[in-house]
Tab-separated table of C-alpha atoms and ligand atoms in Angstrom:
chain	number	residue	atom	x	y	z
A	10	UNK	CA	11.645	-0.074	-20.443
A	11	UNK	CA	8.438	1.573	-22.029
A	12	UNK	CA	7.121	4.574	-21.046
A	13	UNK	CA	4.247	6.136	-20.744
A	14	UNK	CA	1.893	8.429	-19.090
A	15	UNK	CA	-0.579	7.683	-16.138
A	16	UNK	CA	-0.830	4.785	-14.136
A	17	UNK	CA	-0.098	2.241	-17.111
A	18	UNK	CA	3.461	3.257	-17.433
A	19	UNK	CA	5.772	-0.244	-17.866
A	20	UNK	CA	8.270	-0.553	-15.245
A	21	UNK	CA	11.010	-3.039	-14.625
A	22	UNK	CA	9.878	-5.202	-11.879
A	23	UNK	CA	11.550	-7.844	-9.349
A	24	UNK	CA	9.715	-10.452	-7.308
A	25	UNK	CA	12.027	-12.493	-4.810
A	26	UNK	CA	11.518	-15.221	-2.679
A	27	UNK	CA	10.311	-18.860	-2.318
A	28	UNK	CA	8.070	-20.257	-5.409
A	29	UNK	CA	6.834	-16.409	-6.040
A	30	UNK	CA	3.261	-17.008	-8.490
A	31	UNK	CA	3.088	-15.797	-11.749
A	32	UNK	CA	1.883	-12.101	-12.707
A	33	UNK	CA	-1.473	-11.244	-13.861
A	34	UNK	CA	-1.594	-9.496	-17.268
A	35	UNK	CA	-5.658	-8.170	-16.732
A	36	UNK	CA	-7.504	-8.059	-13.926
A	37	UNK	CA	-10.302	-10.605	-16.248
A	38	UNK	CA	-7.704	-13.324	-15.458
A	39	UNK	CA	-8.241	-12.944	-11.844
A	40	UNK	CA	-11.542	-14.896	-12.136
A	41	UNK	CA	-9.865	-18.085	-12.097
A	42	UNK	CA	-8.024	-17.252	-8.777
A	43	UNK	CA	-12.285	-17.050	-7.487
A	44	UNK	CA	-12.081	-13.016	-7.225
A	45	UNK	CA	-15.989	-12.416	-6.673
A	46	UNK	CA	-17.176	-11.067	-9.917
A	47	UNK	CA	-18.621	-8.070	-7.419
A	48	UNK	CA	-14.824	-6.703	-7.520
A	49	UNK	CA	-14.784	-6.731	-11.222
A	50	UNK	CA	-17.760	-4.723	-11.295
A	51	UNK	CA	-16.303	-2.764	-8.239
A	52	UNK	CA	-13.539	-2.085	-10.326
A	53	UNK	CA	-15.188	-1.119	-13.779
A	54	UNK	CA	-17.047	1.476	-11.870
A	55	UNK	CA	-13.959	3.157	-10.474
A	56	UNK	CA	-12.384	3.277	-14.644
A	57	UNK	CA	-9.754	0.844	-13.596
A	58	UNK	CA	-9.278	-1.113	-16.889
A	59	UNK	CA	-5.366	-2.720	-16.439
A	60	UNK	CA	-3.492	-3.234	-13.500
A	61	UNK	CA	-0.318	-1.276	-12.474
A	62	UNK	CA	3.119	-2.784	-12.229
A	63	UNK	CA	2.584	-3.383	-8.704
A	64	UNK	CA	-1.110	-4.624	-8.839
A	65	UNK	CA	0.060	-7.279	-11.610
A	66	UNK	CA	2.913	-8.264	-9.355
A	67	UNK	CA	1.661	-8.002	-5.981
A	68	UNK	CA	-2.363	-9.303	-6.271
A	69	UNK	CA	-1.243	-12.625	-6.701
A	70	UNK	CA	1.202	-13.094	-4.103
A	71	UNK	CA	-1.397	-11.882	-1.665
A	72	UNK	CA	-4.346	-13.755	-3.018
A	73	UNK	CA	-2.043	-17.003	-2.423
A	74	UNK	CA	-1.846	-15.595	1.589
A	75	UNK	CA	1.816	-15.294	0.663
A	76	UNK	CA	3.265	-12.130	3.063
A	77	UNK	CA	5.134	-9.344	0.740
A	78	UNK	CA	6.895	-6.357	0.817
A	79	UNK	CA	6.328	-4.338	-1.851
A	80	UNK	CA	8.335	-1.022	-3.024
A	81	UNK	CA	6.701	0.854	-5.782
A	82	UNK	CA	6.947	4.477	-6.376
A	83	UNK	CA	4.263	6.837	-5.300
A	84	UNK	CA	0.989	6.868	-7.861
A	85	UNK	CA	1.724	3.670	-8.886
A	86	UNK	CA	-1.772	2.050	-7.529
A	87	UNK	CA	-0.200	0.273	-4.419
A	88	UNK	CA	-4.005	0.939	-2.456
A	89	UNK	CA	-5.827	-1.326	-4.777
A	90	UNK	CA	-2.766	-3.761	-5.420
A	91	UNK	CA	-3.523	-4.940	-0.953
A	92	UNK	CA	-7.453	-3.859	-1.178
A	93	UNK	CA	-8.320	-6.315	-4.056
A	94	UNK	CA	-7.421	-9.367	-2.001
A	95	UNK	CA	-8.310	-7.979	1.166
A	96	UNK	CA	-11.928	-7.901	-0.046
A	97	UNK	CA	-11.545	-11.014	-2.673
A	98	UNK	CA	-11.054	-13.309	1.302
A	99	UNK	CA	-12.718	-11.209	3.353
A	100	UNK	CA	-15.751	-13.903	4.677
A	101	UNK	CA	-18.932	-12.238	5.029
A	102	UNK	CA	-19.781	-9.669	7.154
A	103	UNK	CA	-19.131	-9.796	10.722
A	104	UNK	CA	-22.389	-8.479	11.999
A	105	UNK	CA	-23.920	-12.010	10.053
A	106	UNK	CA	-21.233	-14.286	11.281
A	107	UNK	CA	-21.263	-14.588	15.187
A	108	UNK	CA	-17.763	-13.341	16.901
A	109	UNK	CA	-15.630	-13.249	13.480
A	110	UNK	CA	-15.118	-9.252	14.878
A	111	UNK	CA	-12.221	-7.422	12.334
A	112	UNK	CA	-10.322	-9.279	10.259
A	113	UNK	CA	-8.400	-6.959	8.153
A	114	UNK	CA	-6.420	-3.612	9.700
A	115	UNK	CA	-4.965	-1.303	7.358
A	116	UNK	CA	-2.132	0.984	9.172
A	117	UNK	CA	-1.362	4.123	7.460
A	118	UNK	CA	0.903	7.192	9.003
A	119	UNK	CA	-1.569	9.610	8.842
A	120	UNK	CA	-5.489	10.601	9.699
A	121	UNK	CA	-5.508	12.192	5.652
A	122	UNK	CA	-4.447	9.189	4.093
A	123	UNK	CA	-6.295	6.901	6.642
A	124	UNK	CA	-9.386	9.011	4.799
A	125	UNK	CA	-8.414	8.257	1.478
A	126	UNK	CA	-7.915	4.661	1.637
A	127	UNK	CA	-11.435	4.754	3.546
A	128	UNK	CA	-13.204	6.199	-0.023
A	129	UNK	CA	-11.136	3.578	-1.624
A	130	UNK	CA	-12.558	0.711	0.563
A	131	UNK	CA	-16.034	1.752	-0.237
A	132	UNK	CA	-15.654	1.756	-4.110
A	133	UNK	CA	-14.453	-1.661	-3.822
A	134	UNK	CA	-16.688	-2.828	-1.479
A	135	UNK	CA	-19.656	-1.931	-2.860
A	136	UNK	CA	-22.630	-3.809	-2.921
A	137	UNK	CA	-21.083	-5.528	0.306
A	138	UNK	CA	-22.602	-5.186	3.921
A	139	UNK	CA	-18.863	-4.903	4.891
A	140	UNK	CA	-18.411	-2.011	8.104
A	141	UNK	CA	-15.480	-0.372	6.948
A	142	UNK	CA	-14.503	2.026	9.480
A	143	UNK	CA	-11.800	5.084	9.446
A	144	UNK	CA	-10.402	4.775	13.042
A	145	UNK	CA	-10.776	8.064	15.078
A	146	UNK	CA	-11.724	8.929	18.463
A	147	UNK	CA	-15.300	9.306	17.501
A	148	UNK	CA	-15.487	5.833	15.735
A	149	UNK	CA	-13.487	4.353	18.373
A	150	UNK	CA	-15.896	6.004	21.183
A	151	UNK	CA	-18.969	5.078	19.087
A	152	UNK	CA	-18.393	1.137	18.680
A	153	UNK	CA	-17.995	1.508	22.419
A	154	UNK	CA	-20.742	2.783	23.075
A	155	UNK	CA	-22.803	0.277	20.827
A	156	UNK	CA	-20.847	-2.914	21.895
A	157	UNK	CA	-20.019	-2.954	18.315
A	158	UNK	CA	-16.607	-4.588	18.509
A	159	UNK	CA	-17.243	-7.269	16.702
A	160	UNK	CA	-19.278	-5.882	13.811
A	161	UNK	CA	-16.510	-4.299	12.943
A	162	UNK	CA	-14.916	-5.709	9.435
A	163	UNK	CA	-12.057	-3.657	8.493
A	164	UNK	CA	-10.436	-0.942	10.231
A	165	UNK	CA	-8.010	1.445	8.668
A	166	UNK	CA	-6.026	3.613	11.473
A	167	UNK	CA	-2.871	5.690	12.400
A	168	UNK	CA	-0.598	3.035	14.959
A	169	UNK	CA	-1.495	5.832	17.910
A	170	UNK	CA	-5.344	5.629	17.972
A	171	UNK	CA	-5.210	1.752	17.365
A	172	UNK	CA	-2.744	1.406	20.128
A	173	UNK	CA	-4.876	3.812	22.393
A	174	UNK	CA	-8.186	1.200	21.229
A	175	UNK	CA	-6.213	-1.924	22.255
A	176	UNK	CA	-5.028	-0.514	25.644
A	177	UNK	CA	-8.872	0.590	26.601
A	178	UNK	CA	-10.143	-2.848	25.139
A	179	UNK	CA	-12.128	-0.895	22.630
A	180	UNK	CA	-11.145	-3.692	20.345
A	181	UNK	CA	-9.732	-7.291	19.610
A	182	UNK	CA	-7.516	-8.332	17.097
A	183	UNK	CA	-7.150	-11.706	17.609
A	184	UNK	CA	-9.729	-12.473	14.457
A	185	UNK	CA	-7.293	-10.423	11.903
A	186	UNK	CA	-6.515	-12.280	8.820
A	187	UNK	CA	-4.608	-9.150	6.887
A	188	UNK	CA	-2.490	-6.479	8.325
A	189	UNK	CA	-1.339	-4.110	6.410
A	190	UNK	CA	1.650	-1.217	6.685
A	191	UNK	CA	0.740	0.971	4.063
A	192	UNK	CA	3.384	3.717	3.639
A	193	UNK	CA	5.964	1.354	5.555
A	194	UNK	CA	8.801	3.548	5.883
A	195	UNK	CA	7.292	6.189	7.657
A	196	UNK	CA	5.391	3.682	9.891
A	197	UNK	CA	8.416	1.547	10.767
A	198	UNK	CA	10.161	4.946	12.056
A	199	UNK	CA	11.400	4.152	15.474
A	200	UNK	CA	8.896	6.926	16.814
A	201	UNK	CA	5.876	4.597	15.510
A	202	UNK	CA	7.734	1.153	16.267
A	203	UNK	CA	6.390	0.348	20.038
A	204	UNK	CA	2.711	1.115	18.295
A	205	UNK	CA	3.504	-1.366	15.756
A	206	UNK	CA	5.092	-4.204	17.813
A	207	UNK	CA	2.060	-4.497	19.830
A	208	UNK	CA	-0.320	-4.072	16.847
A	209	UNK	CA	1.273	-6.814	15.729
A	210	UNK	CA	1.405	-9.040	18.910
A	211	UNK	CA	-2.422	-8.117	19.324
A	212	UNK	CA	-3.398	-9.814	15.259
A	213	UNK	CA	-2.567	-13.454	17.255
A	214	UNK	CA	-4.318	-15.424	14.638
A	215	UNK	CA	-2.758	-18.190	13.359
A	216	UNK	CA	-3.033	-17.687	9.830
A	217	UNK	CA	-2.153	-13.418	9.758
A	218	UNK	CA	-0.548	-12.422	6.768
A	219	UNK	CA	1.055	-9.251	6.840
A	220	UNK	CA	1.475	-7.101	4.040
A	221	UNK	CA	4.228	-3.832	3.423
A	222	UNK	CA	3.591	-1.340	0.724
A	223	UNK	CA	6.009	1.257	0.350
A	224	UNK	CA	7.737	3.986	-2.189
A	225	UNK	CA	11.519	3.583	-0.701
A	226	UNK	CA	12.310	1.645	2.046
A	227	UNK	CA	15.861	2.216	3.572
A	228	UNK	CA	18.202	-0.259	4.165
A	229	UNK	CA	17.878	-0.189	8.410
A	230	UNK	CA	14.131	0.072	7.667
A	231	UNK	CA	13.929	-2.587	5.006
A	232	UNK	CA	16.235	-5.437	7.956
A	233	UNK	CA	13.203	-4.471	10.569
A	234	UNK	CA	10.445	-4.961	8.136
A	235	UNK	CA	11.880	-8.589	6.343
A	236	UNK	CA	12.291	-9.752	10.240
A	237	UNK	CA	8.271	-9.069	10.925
A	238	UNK	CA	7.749	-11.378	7.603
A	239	UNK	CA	7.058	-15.124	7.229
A	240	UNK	CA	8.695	-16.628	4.066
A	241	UNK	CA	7.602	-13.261	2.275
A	242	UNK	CA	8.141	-12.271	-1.730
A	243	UNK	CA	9.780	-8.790	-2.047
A	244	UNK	CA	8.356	-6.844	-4.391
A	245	UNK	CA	10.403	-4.039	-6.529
A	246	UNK	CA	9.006	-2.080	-9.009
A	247	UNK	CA	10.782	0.661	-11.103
A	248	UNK	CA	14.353	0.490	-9.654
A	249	UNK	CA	16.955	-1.559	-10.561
A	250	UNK	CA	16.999	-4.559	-7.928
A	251	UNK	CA	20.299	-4.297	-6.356
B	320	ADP	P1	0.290	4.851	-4.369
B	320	ADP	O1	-0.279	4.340	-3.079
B	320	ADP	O2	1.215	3.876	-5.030
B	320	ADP	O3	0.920	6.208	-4.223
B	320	ADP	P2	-2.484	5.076	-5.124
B	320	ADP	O4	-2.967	3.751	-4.680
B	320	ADP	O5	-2.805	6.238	-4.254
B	320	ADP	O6	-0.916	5.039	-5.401
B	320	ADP	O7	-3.042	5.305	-6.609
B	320	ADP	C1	-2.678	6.435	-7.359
B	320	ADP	C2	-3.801	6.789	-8.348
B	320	ADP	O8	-3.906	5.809	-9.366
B	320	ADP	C3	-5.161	6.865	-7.683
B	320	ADP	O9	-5.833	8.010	-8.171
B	320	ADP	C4	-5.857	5.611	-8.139
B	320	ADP	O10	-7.243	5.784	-8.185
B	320	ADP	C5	-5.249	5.369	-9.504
B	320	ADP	N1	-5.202	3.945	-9.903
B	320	ADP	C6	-4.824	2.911	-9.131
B	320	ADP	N2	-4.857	1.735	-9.815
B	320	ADP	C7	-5.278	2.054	-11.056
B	320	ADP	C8	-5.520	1.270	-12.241
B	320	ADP	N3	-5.315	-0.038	-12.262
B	320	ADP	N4	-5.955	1.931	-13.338
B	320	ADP	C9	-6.159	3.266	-13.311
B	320	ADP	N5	-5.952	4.059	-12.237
B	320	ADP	C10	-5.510	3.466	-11.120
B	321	MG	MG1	-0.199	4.873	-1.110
């Protein structure tokens, strides 16, 4: 195993399950999987030149609507390894497409990192006319207000405040194409796990993939998460797959 500094560093990697795709080796060979060329320009602005170990691994699986669970160590680039397909499928924007309403939900643990994979959204997304919005009371009280519901694209959100949305009918999920459990460990603590079973219930769509990104997940954790999965790849990166 080479090593090196930053997010390049070579790890060893394991991808399980049924007919898992082939790894990517640059993100340039991603055009021939229809990535918008927007992303690759997205992408050269942010100084992201090579994918991680988890971005090689991972993109493909989810650009295939494959579910996955993915463990790679913190730093490792697991944001951009879920927000590069999200935003490769993602139609256009809902507030041009009558009652398409959000279609990808991003649930992170807390309101801080909620933040930074907001920033992250709007690097990628750039260029778009995608509303991205970073769930909070105000947001929440806001689309409302507006009857903005369904202009709503992508939502990234702690379980509590989505929950609290779904119970006053703030929102609808029933549109949402990716979910996401970023930080899956923490999120599939039993405190959280209510939240999530009727996040999940709520994204009803018939063709939801669901996506977990994690640095460790434990063992009780890891038979809870594989059970919310349909035929999903699990994704290792940087421990020995035992
Ligand atoms: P994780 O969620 O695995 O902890 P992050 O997604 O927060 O990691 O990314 C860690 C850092 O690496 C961020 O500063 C991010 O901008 C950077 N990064 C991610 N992917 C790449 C890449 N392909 N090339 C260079 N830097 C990257
Ligand atoms: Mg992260």
């Amino acid at each position: 195993v080479a090593s090196k500094k930053g997010p390049e560093v070579v790890h060893r990697v394991s991808a399980k399950g049924s007919n898992v795709p082939p790894h990517i080796d640059s993100f340039q060979s991603l055009q021939a999987s229809g990535v918008p060329s927007r992303i690759f320009a997205n992408l050269g602005s942010s100084g992201y030149k090579t994918p991680t170990s988890v971005q090689a691994y991972c993109i493909p699986i989810l650009l295939q609507g494959r579910d996955l669970a993915a463990i790679s160590p913190t730093g490792t680039g697991k944001t951009l390894a879920y927000l590069l397909p999200i935003f490769s499928k993602l139609a256009a924007p809902a507030s041009t497409s009558v009652g398409a309403g959000v279609r990808a939900v991003i649930v992170v643990p807390t309101r801080e990192l909620a933040h930074q994979i907001h920033n992250e959204c709007l690097k990628l997304a750039q260029g778009r006319k995608w509303k991205i919005v970073l769930f909070s009371k105000a947001t929440a009280n806001a689309i409302s207000q507006n009857g903005a519901r369904d202009k709503v694209d992508v939502i990234i959100s702690t379980p509590l405040r989505l929950v609290a949305a779904l119970q006053e009918g703030i929102l609808e999920l029933n549109n949402v194409r990716h979910l996401v459990l970023d930080e899956a460990d923490r999120i599939l603590d039993p405190e959280f796990m209510p939240q999530i079973q009727e996040i999940v219930a709520a994204c009803s769509h018939s063709t939801l993939q669901k996506a977990l990104f994690s640095a460790t997940l434990p063992a009780g954790v890891e038979k809870m998460a594989m059970e919310m999965l349909n035929d999903p790849v699990r994704v290792v990166v940087g421990l020995k797959d035992t």
